[in-house]
mmCIF file of C-alpha atoms and ligand atoms in Angstrom:
data_model
loop_
_atom_site.group_PDB
_atom_site.id
_atom_site.type_symbol
_atom_site.label_atom_id
_atom_site.label_comp_id
_atom_site.label_asym_id
_atom_site.label_seq_id
_atom_site.Cartn_x
_atom_site.Cartn_y
_atom_site.Cartn_z
ATOM 1 C CA MET R 29 -20.416 7.450 14.577
ATOM 2 C CA LYS R 30 -17.824 10.226 14.696
ATOM 3 C CA LYS R 31 -17.886 13.011 12.129
ATOM 4 C CA GLY R 32 -15.882 12.096 9.050
ATOM 5 C CA MET R 33 -16.229 8.376 9.701
ATOM 6 C CA ALA R 34 -19.296 7.901 7.490
ATOM 7 C CA GLU R 35 -17.416 7.741 4.175
ATOM 8 C CA LYS R 36 -14.982 5.079 5.370
ATOM 9 C CA VAL R 37 -14.986 2.061 3.108
ATOM 10 C CA GLN R 38 -16.188 -1.167 4.664
ATOM 11 C CA PRO R 39 -14.755 -4.441 3.334
ATOM 12 C CA TYR R 40 -17.302 -6.255 1.170
ATOM 13 C CA GLU R 41 -17.508 -10.011 1.764
ATOM 14 C CA ILE R 42 -17.773 -11.450 -1.748
ATOM 15 C CA ARG R 43 -17.750 -15.055 -0.519
ATOM 16 C CA PRO R 44 -17.393 -16.503 3.001
ATOM 17 C CA GLY R 45 -13.973 -15.378 4.253
ATOM 18 C CA ILE R 46 -13.087 -13.408 1.096
ATOM 19 C CA PHE R 47 -13.271 -9.617 1.220
ATOM 20 C CA GLN R 48 -13.066 -6.920 -1.428
ATOM 21 C CA LEU R 49 -11.031 -3.968 -0.141
ATOM 22 C CA GLU R 50 -11.017 -0.577 -1.863
ATOM 23 C CA LEU R 51 -7.757 1.386 -1.974
ATOM 24 C CA PRO R 52 -7.136 4.868 -3.433
ATOM 25 C CA THR R 53 -4.769 5.380 -6.399
ATOM 26 C CA PRO R 54 -3.410 8.604 -7.945
ATOM 27 C CA TYR R 55 -4.685 7.518 -11.395
ATOM 28 C CA PRO R 56 -7.765 8.646 -13.379
ATOM 29 C CA ILE R 57 -9.221 5.105 -13.134
ATOM 30 C CA GLY R 58 -9.913 5.769 -9.432
ATOM 31 C CA PRO R 59 -9.581 3.231 -6.597
ATOM 32 C CA VAL R 60 -8.340 -0.317 -7.046
ATOM 33 C CA TYR R 61 -10.033 -3.367 -5.524
ATOM 34 C CA THR R 62 -7.793 -5.831 -3.761
ATOM 35 C CA TYR R 63 -9.005 -9.058 -2.174
ATOM 36 C CA LEU R 64 -8.275 -10.386 1.272
ATOM 37 C CA ILE R 65 -8.589 -14.125 1.733
ATOM 38 C CA LYS R 66 -9.088 -14.397 5.488
ATOM 39 C CA LEU R 67 -8.435 -18.122 5.576
ATOM 40 C CA GLU R 68 -5.124 -19.836 6.338
ATOM 41 C CA PRO R 69 -2.707 -18.834 4.862
ATOM 42 C CA ILE R 70 -4.047 -15.262 5.033
ATOM 43 C CA THR R 71 -3.558 -13.806 1.580
ATOM 44 C CA LEU R 72 -3.902 -10.496 -0.192
ATOM 45 C CA VAL R 73 -4.646 -10.584 -3.928
ATOM 46 C CA ASP R 74 -3.197 -7.315 -5.318
ATOM 47 C CA VAL R 75 -1.949 -4.658 -2.932
ATOM 48 C CA GLY R 76 -2.562 -1.163 -4.361
ATOM 49 C CA VAL R 77 0.009 1.585 -4.892
ATOM 50 C CA ASN R 78 2.771 2.496 -2.491
ATOM 51 C CA SER R 79 1.330 5.651 -0.878
ATOM 52 C CA PRO R 80 0.506 6.707 2.702
ATOM 53 C CA GLU R 81 -3.187 7.091 1.705
ATOM 54 C CA SER R 82 -3.414 3.575 0.288
ATOM 55 C CA LEU R 83 -1.553 2.053 3.246
ATOM 56 C CA ALA R 84 -3.864 3.840 5.716
ATOM 57 C CA ALA R 85 -6.960 2.597 3.827
ATOM 58 C CA LEU R 86 -5.578 -0.953 3.826
ATOM 59 C CA GLN R 87 -4.809 -0.835 7.550
ATOM 60 C CA GLU R 88 -8.275 0.540 8.381
ATOM 61 C CA GLN R 89 -10.045 -2.155 6.391
ATOM 62 C CA LEU R 90 -7.866 -4.897 7.890
ATOM 63 C CA TYR R 91 -8.601 -3.468 11.328
ATOM 64 C CA CYS R 92 -12.367 -3.760 10.600
ATOM 65 C CA LEU R 93 -11.726 -7.471 10.031
ATOM 66 C CA GLY R 94 -9.666 -7.826 13.207
ATOM 67 C CA LEU R 95 -6.360 -8.117 11.352
ATOM 68 C CA ASN R 96 -3.137 -6.168 10.949
ATOM 69 C CA LEU R 97 -0.492 -6.191 8.237
ATOM 70 C CA ASN R 98 1.665 -8.739 10.052
ATOM 71 C CA ARG R 99 -1.054 -11.387 9.764
ATOM 72 C CA ILE R 100 -0.836 -11.433 5.965
ATOM 73 C CA GLU R 101 1.363 -14.307 4.833
ATOM 74 C CA GLN R 102 1.293 -14.146 1.065
ATOM 75 C CA LEU R 103 0.703 -11.632 -1.688
ATOM 76 C CA LEU R 104 -0.692 -12.825 -5.023
ATOM 77 C CA LEU R 105 -0.457 -10.283 -7.826
ATOM 78 C CA THR R 106 -2.769 -10.408 -10.847
ATOM 79 C CA HIS R 107 -0.263 -8.396 -12.898
ATOM 80 C CA GLY R 108 2.633 -5.962 -12.771
ATOM 81 C CA HIS R 109 0.902 -2.568 -13.019
ATOM 82 C CA SER R 110 1.653 -0.123 -10.226
ATOM 83 C CA ASP R 111 -1.952 0.086 -8.965
ATOM 84 C CA HIS R 112 -1.846 -3.691 -8.378
ATOM 85 C CA TYR R 113 1.710 -4.335 -7.095
ATOM 86 C CA GLY R 114 3.113 -0.920 -6.030
ATOM 87 C CA ALA R 115 2.875 -1.474 -2.250
ATOM 88 C CA ALA R 116 4.161 -5.076 -2.275
ATOM 89 C CA GLN R 117 7.834 -4.433 -1.435
ATOM 90 C CA GLY R 118 6.846 -2.181 1.489
ATOM 91 C CA LEU R 119 4.448 -4.851 2.819
ATOM 92 C CA ILE R 120 7.166 -7.518 2.564
ATOM 93 C CA GLU R 121 9.452 -5.318 4.655
ATOM 94 C CA GLU R 122 6.727 -5.129 7.344
ATOM 95 C CA GLY R 123 7.340 -8.811 8.037
ATOM 96 C CA GLY R 124 8.031 -12.026 6.114
ATOM 97 C CA LYS R 125 5.599 -12.475 3.252
ATOM 98 C CA THR R 126 6.054 -14.192 -0.053
ATOM 99 C CA VAL R 127 4.966 -12.491 -3.255
ATOM 100 C CA LEU R 128 3.838 -14.453 -6.293
ATOM 101 C CA ILE R 129 3.385 -13.087 -9.813
ATOM 102 C CA HIS R 130 3.518 -14.617 -13.288
ATOM 103 C CA PRO R 131 7.108 -14.727 -14.644
ATOM 104 C CA ARG R 132 6.154 -12.756 -17.785
ATOM 105 C CA ASP R 133 5.628 -9.681 -15.600
ATOM 106 C CA TRP R 134 8.837 -10.070 -13.597
ATOM 107 C CA ASP R 135 10.764 -7.642 -15.806
ATOM 108 C CA LYS R 136 8.439 -4.735 -15.043
ATOM 109 C CA VAL R 137 8.076 -5.333 -11.296
ATOM 110 C CA THR R 138 11.784 -5.833 -10.619
ATOM 111 C CA ASP R 139 13.070 -2.910 -12.756
ATOM 112 C CA ARG R 140 10.101 -0.761 -13.707
ATOM 113 C CA ARG R 141 11.980 2.255 -15.052
ATOM 114 C CA ASP R 142 14.230 0.219 -17.299
ATOM 115 C CA TYR R 143 11.254 -1.757 -18.630
ATOM 116 C CA TYR R 144 9.329 1.369 -19.672
ATOM 117 C CA LEU R 145 12.256 3.514 -20.796
ATOM 118 C CA LYS R 146 13.340 0.730 -23.183
ATOM 119 C CA MET R 147 10.058 1.367 -25.030
ATOM 120 C CA LYS R 148 11.075 4.850 -26.195
ATOM 121 C CA PRO R 149 12.460 3.843 -29.631
ATOM 122 C CA TYR R 150 9.364 1.686 -30.272
ATOM 123 C CA LEU R 151 7.048 4.577 -29.397
ATOM 124 C CA ALA R 152 9.100 6.837 -31.698
ATOM 125 C CA GLN R 153 8.590 4.311 -34.548
ATOM 126 C CA MET R 154 4.843 4.502 -33.889
ATOM 127 C CA GLY R 155 5.111 8.215 -34.637
ATOM 128 C CA MET R 156 5.152 9.604 -31.090
ATOM 129 C CA PRO R 157 6.809 13.054 -31.344
ATOM 130 C CA SER R 158 9.635 14.167 -29.040
ATOM 131 C CA ASP R 159 7.494 16.351 -26.734
ATOM 132 C CA TYR R 160 5.194 13.376 -26.078
ATOM 133 C CA LEU R 161 8.209 11.085 -25.525
ATOM 134 C CA ALA R 162 9.618 13.579 -23.006
ATOM 135 C CA TYR R 163 6.248 13.573 -21.238
ATOM 136 C CA PHE R 164 6.228 9.747 -21.191
ATOM 137 C CA VAL R 165 9.640 9.745 -19.480
ATOM 138 C CA LYS R 166 8.421 12.386 -17.015
ATOM 139 C CA PHE R 167 5.416 10.202 -16.184
ATOM 140 C CA ILE R 168 7.574 7.107 -15.582
ATOM 141 C CA VAL R 169 9.769 9.133 -13.214
ATOM 142 C CA TRP R 170 6.709 10.690 -11.484
ATOM 143 C CA GLU R 171 5.260 7.228 -10.883
ATOM 144 C CA THR R 172 8.423 5.899 -9.182
ATOM 145 C CA PRO R 173 7.380 6.422 -5.528
ATOM 146 C CA TYR R 174 4.041 4.677 -6.146
ATOM 147 C CA ALA R 175 5.596 1.424 -7.332
ATOM 148 C CA ARG R 176 8.673 0.123 -5.551
ATOM 149 C CA ASP R 177 10.688 -2.519 -7.375
ATOM 150 C CA LEU R 178 10.358 -5.999 -5.911
ATOM 151 C CA GLU R 179 13.527 -7.695 -4.729
ATOM 152 C CA LYS R 180 12.338 -11.294 -4.661
ATOM 153 C CA VAL R 181 9.414 -12.776 -6.581
ATOM 154 C CA HIS R 182 8.016 -16.305 -6.854
ATOM 155 C CA PRO R 183 6.181 -17.730 -9.881
ATOM 156 C CA LEU R 184 2.387 -17.825 -10.165
ATOM 157 C CA GLU R 185 1.730 -19.991 -13.179
ATOM 158 C CA GLU R 186 -1.052 -21.348 -15.375
ATOM 159 C CA GLY R 187 -2.861 -24.315 -13.878
ATOM 160 C CA THR R 188 -1.420 -23.983 -10.373
ATOM 161 C CA LEU R 189 -3.934 -24.925 -7.676
ATOM 162 C CA LEU R 190 -3.886 -22.817 -4.526
ATOM 163 C CA PHE R 191 -5.391 -24.157 -1.320
ATOM 164 C CA TRP R 192 -6.863 -22.547 1.786
ATOM 165 C CA GLU R 193 -9.056 -24.164 4.409
ATOM 166 C CA GLY R 194 -12.284 -24.877 2.518
ATOM 167 C CA LEU R 195 -11.196 -23.062 -0.640
ATOM 168 C CA LYS R 196 -9.359 -24.039 -3.800
ATOM 169 C CA LEU R 197 -8.508 -21.529 -6.536
ATOM 170 C CA GLU R 198 -6.953 -22.207 -9.902
ATOM 171 C CA VAL R 199 -4.478 -19.836 -11.563
ATOM 172 C CA MET R 200 -5.311 -19.044 -15.184
ATOM 173 C CA HIS R 201 -2.763 -17.147 -17.272
ATOM 174 C CA THR R 202 -4.669 -14.463 -19.225
ATOM 175 C CA PRO R 203 -2.067 -12.475 -21.215
ATOM 176 C CA GLY R 204 -3.219 -9.341 -23.014
ATOM 177 C CA HIS R 205 -3.754 -6.347 -20.720
ATOM 178 C CA SER R 206 -0.326 -7.333 -19.424
ATOM 179 C CA PRO R 207 1.685 -10.340 -20.698
ATOM 180 C CA GLY R 208 1.857 -11.869 -17.230
ATOM 181 C CA HIS R 209 -1.751 -11.227 -16.214
ATOM 182 C CA VAL R 210 -3.440 -14.027 -14.257
ATOM 183 C CA VAL R 211 -6.936 -14.509 -12.849
ATOM 184 C CA LEU R 212 -7.938 -16.758 -9.947
ATOM 185 C CA LEU R 213 -10.784 -19.124 -10.763
ATOM 186 C CA CYS R 214 -13.178 -20.952 -8.495
ATOM 187 C CA PRO R 215 -14.667 -23.266 -11.163
ATOM 188 C CA ARG R 216 -16.740 -25.215 -8.633
ATOM 189 C CA GLU R 217 -18.725 -22.088 -7.692
ATOM 190 C CA GLY R 218 -18.399 -20.273 -11.035
ATOM 191 C CA TRP R 219 -16.619 -17.082 -9.936
ATOM 192 C CA ALA R 220 -13.196 -15.506 -10.361
ATOM 193 C CA ILE R 221 -11.005 -12.631 -9.160
ATOM 194 C CA THR R 222 -9.974 -10.939 -12.390
ATOM 195 C CA GLY R 223 -7.732 -7.860 -11.862
ATOM 196 C CA ASP R 224 -7.776 -5.786 -15.081
ATOM 197 C CA PHE R 225 -8.739 -8.695 -17.357
ATOM 198 C CA ILE R 226 -12.478 -8.143 -17.817
ATOM 199 C CA PHE R 227 -14.931 -5.301 -17.106
ATOM 200 C CA THR R 228 -18.510 -4.685 -18.201
ATOM 201 C CA HIS R 229 -18.327 -1.057 -19.311
ATOM 202 C CA ILE R 230 -14.684 -0.522 -20.233
ATOM 203 C CA THR R 231 -12.363 -2.393 -22.579
ATOM 204 C CA PRO R 232 -9.269 -3.472 -20.657
ATOM 205 C CA ASP R 233 -6.536 -1.807 -22.715
ATOM 206 C CA PRO R 234 -3.968 -4.334 -23.769
ATOM 207 C CA ILE R 235 -0.912 -2.228 -22.909
ATOM 208 C CA ILE R 236 2.088 -2.072 -25.270
ATOM 209 C CA ASP R 237 4.689 -4.608 -24.150
ATOM 210 C CA ILE R 238 8.233 -5.149 -25.394
ATOM 211 C CA THR R 239 9.779 -8.483 -24.396
ATOM 212 C CA PRO R 240 13.338 -8.575 -22.994
ATOM 213 C CA SER R 241 14.484 -9.745 -26.439
ATOM 214 C CA GLY R 242 12.930 -6.689 -28.110
ATOM 215 C CA PHE R 243 9.813 -8.259 -29.615
ATOM 216 C CA ARG R 244 6.565 -6.288 -29.416
ATOM 217 C CA THR R 245 3.819 -8.522 -27.966
ATOM 218 C CA PRO R 246 0.523 -8.529 -29.961
ATOM 219 C CA SER R 247 -1.392 -7.619 -26.799
ATOM 220 C CA MET R 248 -4.939 -7.285 -28.162
ATOM 221 C CA PRO R 249 -5.055 -10.567 -30.145
ATOM 222 C CA LEU R 250 -3.601 -12.303 -27.063
ATOM 223 C CA HIS R 251 -6.223 -10.646 -24.863
ATOM 224 C CA LEU R 252 -9.097 -11.864 -27.072
ATOM 225 C CA GLU R 253 -7.604 -15.355 -27.042
ATOM 226 C CA SER R 254 -7.499 -15.239 -23.225
ATOM 227 C CA LEU R 255 -11.142 -14.077 -23.104
ATOM 228 C CA LYS R 256 -12.142 -17.045 -25.275
ATOM 229 C CA ARG R 257 -10.409 -19.481 -22.914
ATOM 230 C CA PHE R 258 -11.982 -17.737 -19.910
ATOM 231 C CA ALA R 259 -15.471 -17.851 -21.460
ATOM 232 C CA ALA R 260 -15.102 -21.617 -21.907
ATOM 233 C CA ARG R 261 -14.558 -22.121 -18.155
ATOM 234 C CA GLY R 262 -18.166 -21.476 -17.092
ATOM 235 C CA ILE R 263 -17.346 -18.558 -14.800
ATOM 236 C CA ASN R 264 -20.549 -16.517 -14.358
ATOM 237 C CA THR R 265 -19.429 -13.895 -11.880
ATOM 238 C CA PHE R 266 -16.191 -11.945 -11.781
ATOM 239 C CA PHE R 267 -14.701 -9.607 -9.188
ATOM 240 C CA PRO R 268 -12.576 -7.024 -11.022
ATOM 241 C CA GLY R 269 -9.815 -4.604 -10.044
ATOM 242 C CA HIS R 270 -11.762 -1.380 -10.691
ATOM 243 C CA ARG R 271 -15.152 0.343 -10.955
ATOM 244 C CA GLU R 272 -18.015 -2.211 -10.739
ATOM 245 C CA LYS R 273 -17.804 -4.319 -7.584
ATOM 246 C CA GLU R 274 -18.754 -7.461 -9.498
ATOM 247 C CA GLY R 275 -19.741 -8.304 -13.060
ATOM 248 C CA ARG R 276 -21.455 -10.977 -15.133
ATOM 249 C CA THR R 277 -19.201 -12.636 -17.700
ATOM 250 C CA GLU R 278 -21.905 -12.984 -20.331
ATOM 251 C CA THR R 279 -22.898 -9.311 -20.133
ATOM 252 C CA ALA R 280 -19.285 -8.151 -20.224
ATOM 253 C CA LEU R 281 -18.467 -10.246 -23.298
ATOM 254 C CA GLU R 282 -21.602 -9.042 -25.113
ATOM 255 C CA GLU R 283 -20.724 -5.387 -24.372
ATOM 256 C CA LEU R 284 -17.182 -6.019 -25.580
ATOM 257 C CA ARG R 285 -18.369 -7.564 -28.856
ATOM 258 C CA LYS R 286 -20.492 -4.478 -29.576
ATOM 259 C CA ARG R 287 -17.613 -2.099 -28.814
ATOM 260 C CA MET R 288 -15.202 -4.117 -30.970
ATOM 261 C CA GLU R 289 -17.469 -3.963 -34.024
ATOM 262 C CA TYR R 290 -18.097 -0.260 -33.600
ATOM 263 C CA LYS R 291 -14.372 0.501 -33.199
ATOM 264 C CA LYS R 292 -13.423 -1.586 -36.212
ATOM 265 C CA LYS R 293 -15.623 0.568 -38.426
ATOM 266 C CA ILE R 294 -14.136 3.777 -36.996
ATOM 267 C CA TYR R 295 -10.572 2.579 -37.632
ATOM 268 C CA MET R 296 -11.353 1.602 -41.190
ATOM 269 C CA ASP R 297 -13.013 4.977 -41.848
ATOM 270 C CA THR R 298 -9.970 6.778 -40.423
ATOM 271 C CA LEU R 299 -7.578 4.846 -42.661
ATOM 272 C CA LYS R 300 -9.567 5.804 -45.762
ATOM 273 C CA GLU R 301 -7.544 9.017 -45.879
ATOM 274 C CA GLY R 302 -4.332 7.045 -46.566
ATOM 275 C CA ALA R 303 -1.311 5.639 -44.733
ATOM 276 C CA LEU R 304 -0.964 6.849 -41.137
ATOM 277 C CA THR R 305 1.302 6.147 -38.175
ATOM 278 C CA PRO R 306 -0.366 4.703 -35.060
ATOM 279 C CA PHE R 307 0.203 8.057 -33.330
ATOM 280 C CA GLN R 308 -1.557 9.949 -36.155
ATOM 281 C CA ILE R 309 -4.480 7.540 -35.896
ATOM 282 C CA MET R 310 -4.601 8.091 -32.134
ATOM 283 C CA ARG R 311 -4.698 11.893 -32.576
ATOM 284 C CA ARG R 312 -7.476 11.654 -35.167
ATOM 285 C CA LEU R 313 -9.579 9.398 -32.955
ATOM 286 C CA TYR R 314 -8.861 11.294 -29.743
ATOM 287 C CA PRO R 315 -8.137 14.913 -30.762
ATOM 288 C CA GLN R 316 -8.913 16.211 -27.253
ATOM 289 C CA SER R 317 -6.628 13.736 -25.468
ATOM 290 C CA ARG R 318 -3.909 14.982 -23.156
ATOM 291 C CA LYS R 319 -0.223 14.055 -23.312
ATOM 292 C CA GLY R 320 -0.611 11.976 -20.166
ATOM 293 C CA GLU R 321 -3.144 9.707 -21.898
ATOM 294 C CA ALA R 322 -1.059 9.127 -25.033
ATOM 295 C CA PHE R 323 0.621 5.875 -23.957
ATOM 296 C CA VAL R 324 -2.597 4.096 -23.014
ATOM 297 C CA LEU R 325 -4.451 5.388 -26.095
ATOM 298 C CA LEU R 326 -1.555 4.424 -28.349
ATOM 299 C CA SER R 327 -1.679 0.966 -26.767
ATOM 300 C CA GLU R 328 -5.325 0.707 -27.750
ATOM 301 C CA VAL R 329 -4.555 1.816 -31.316
ATOM 302 C CA MET R 330 -1.703 -0.705 -31.662
ATOM 303 C CA GLY R 331 -3.985 -3.432 -30.348
ATOM 304 C CA ARG R 332 -6.710 -2.686 -32.891
ATOM 305 C CA LEU R 333 -4.168 -2.410 -35.711
ATOM 306 C CA ASP R 334 -2.672 -5.785 -34.781
ATOM 307 C CA LEU R 335 -6.154 -7.291 -34.981
ATOM 308 C CA LEU R 336 -7.019 -5.638 -38.294
ATOM 309 C CA GLU R 337 -3.682 -6.741 -39.715
ATOM 310 C CA MET R 338 -4.333 -10.337 -38.615
ATOM 311 C CA GLU R 339 -7.769 -10.150 -40.216
ATOM 312 C CA GLY R 340 -6.098 -9.033 -43.448
ATOM 313 C CA VAL R 341 -7.933 -5.693 -43.479
ATOM 314 C CA VAL R 342 -4.893 -3.433 -43.033
ATOM 315 C CA THR R 343 -1.247 -3.714 -43.919
ATOM 316 C CA SER R 344 1.848 -2.077 -42.422
ATOM 317 C CA ARG R 345 5.157 -0.928 -43.831
ATOM 318 C CA ARG R 346 8.251 0.829 -42.541
ATOM 319 C CA GLU R 347 9.350 4.133 -43.955
ATOM 320 C CA LYS R 348 12.080 6.488 -42.652
ATOM 321 C CA GLY R 349 12.034 4.851 -39.223
ATOM 322 C CA LEU R 350 8.224 4.987 -38.912
ATOM 323 C CA ILE R 351 5.543 2.281 -39.114
ATOM 324 C CA LEU R 352 2.680 3.220 -41.415
ATOM 325 C CA TYR R 353 -0.669 1.458 -41.631
ATOM 326 C CA SER R 354 -3.076 1.553 -44.562
ATOM 327 C CA LEU R 355 -6.158 -0.279 -45.787
ATOM 328 C CA LYS R 356 -5.193 -3.368 -47.706
ATOM 329 C CA GLU R 357 -7.331 -2.681 -50.791
ATOM 330 C CA GLU R 358 -5.266 0.465 -51.479
ATOM 331 C CA GLU R 359 -2.172 -1.630 -52.052
ATOM 332 C CA GLY R 360 -3.718 -3.810 -54.708
HETATM 333 ZN ZN1 ZN N 12 -3.448 -3.008 -15.244
HETATM 334 ZN ZN1 ZN N 13 -5.600 -1.604 -12.693
#
């Protein structure tokens, strides 16, 4: 083996004819796993970011399997985050491929900048100060080359059955992390390809989402609802989009339950000092966090607050253009 070849990633065959590919991203989460279904029609589930490094890694791993980009006929996207769809438009331009993604994520993959920049007033209401807002805008602009807008998308919807030779997968809509997130289930064999829906050691952050009509989606309650539906499907093994190469559903749900209880206590303790904006809560919980992490951390805070509000533990009110949260007992 030539020098420098040793660290090359080899595709991992998760099931006969289905391969986990590992592609680099510029994000702190590290590489993203995409899945090649080397059965007719040859399909890629998630595609990585649009970068020369990611494209080279994809080509190398396809080459290992005796394929090139032109052989891929369809792209299925678990959700509209740049590490999962960014390269899709470029791959389509390499030769006719269809791309399928749930319609609830069409807004962000067809006009990414507009989708995120529309969030600014909502983030301001959550207490995000102007220097953080400026950084958020800078980040959205910085990310542009990694995620090209898609020109033509086709729907990938709940309950759809997808067929390959000897394989049938079912699309399950799992909103939460992203409103249009889907997972691909193989109920017969008890496994699924899950994107950013479920992990063992990290909580998939339900990211703040504003619908085209200006309604803020309750991402975390939706995510927990999706997990409940997923748990009922008897899927034992999942193949995620990051970190662990495969996970056990039961273990992941147990870990999540523990984290949720622990976090709930921390949030309630924080709110004992009085009414706070979501941004103030975020800064108290993560005092060392950097500006670049604010959006994801604020998403987590909003998610927890939505849950606590639904449970009747906290209450919110608007004051001078800000949303303030406090413990409910204080009010009475
Ligand atoms: Zn994601
Ligand atoms: Zn991801």
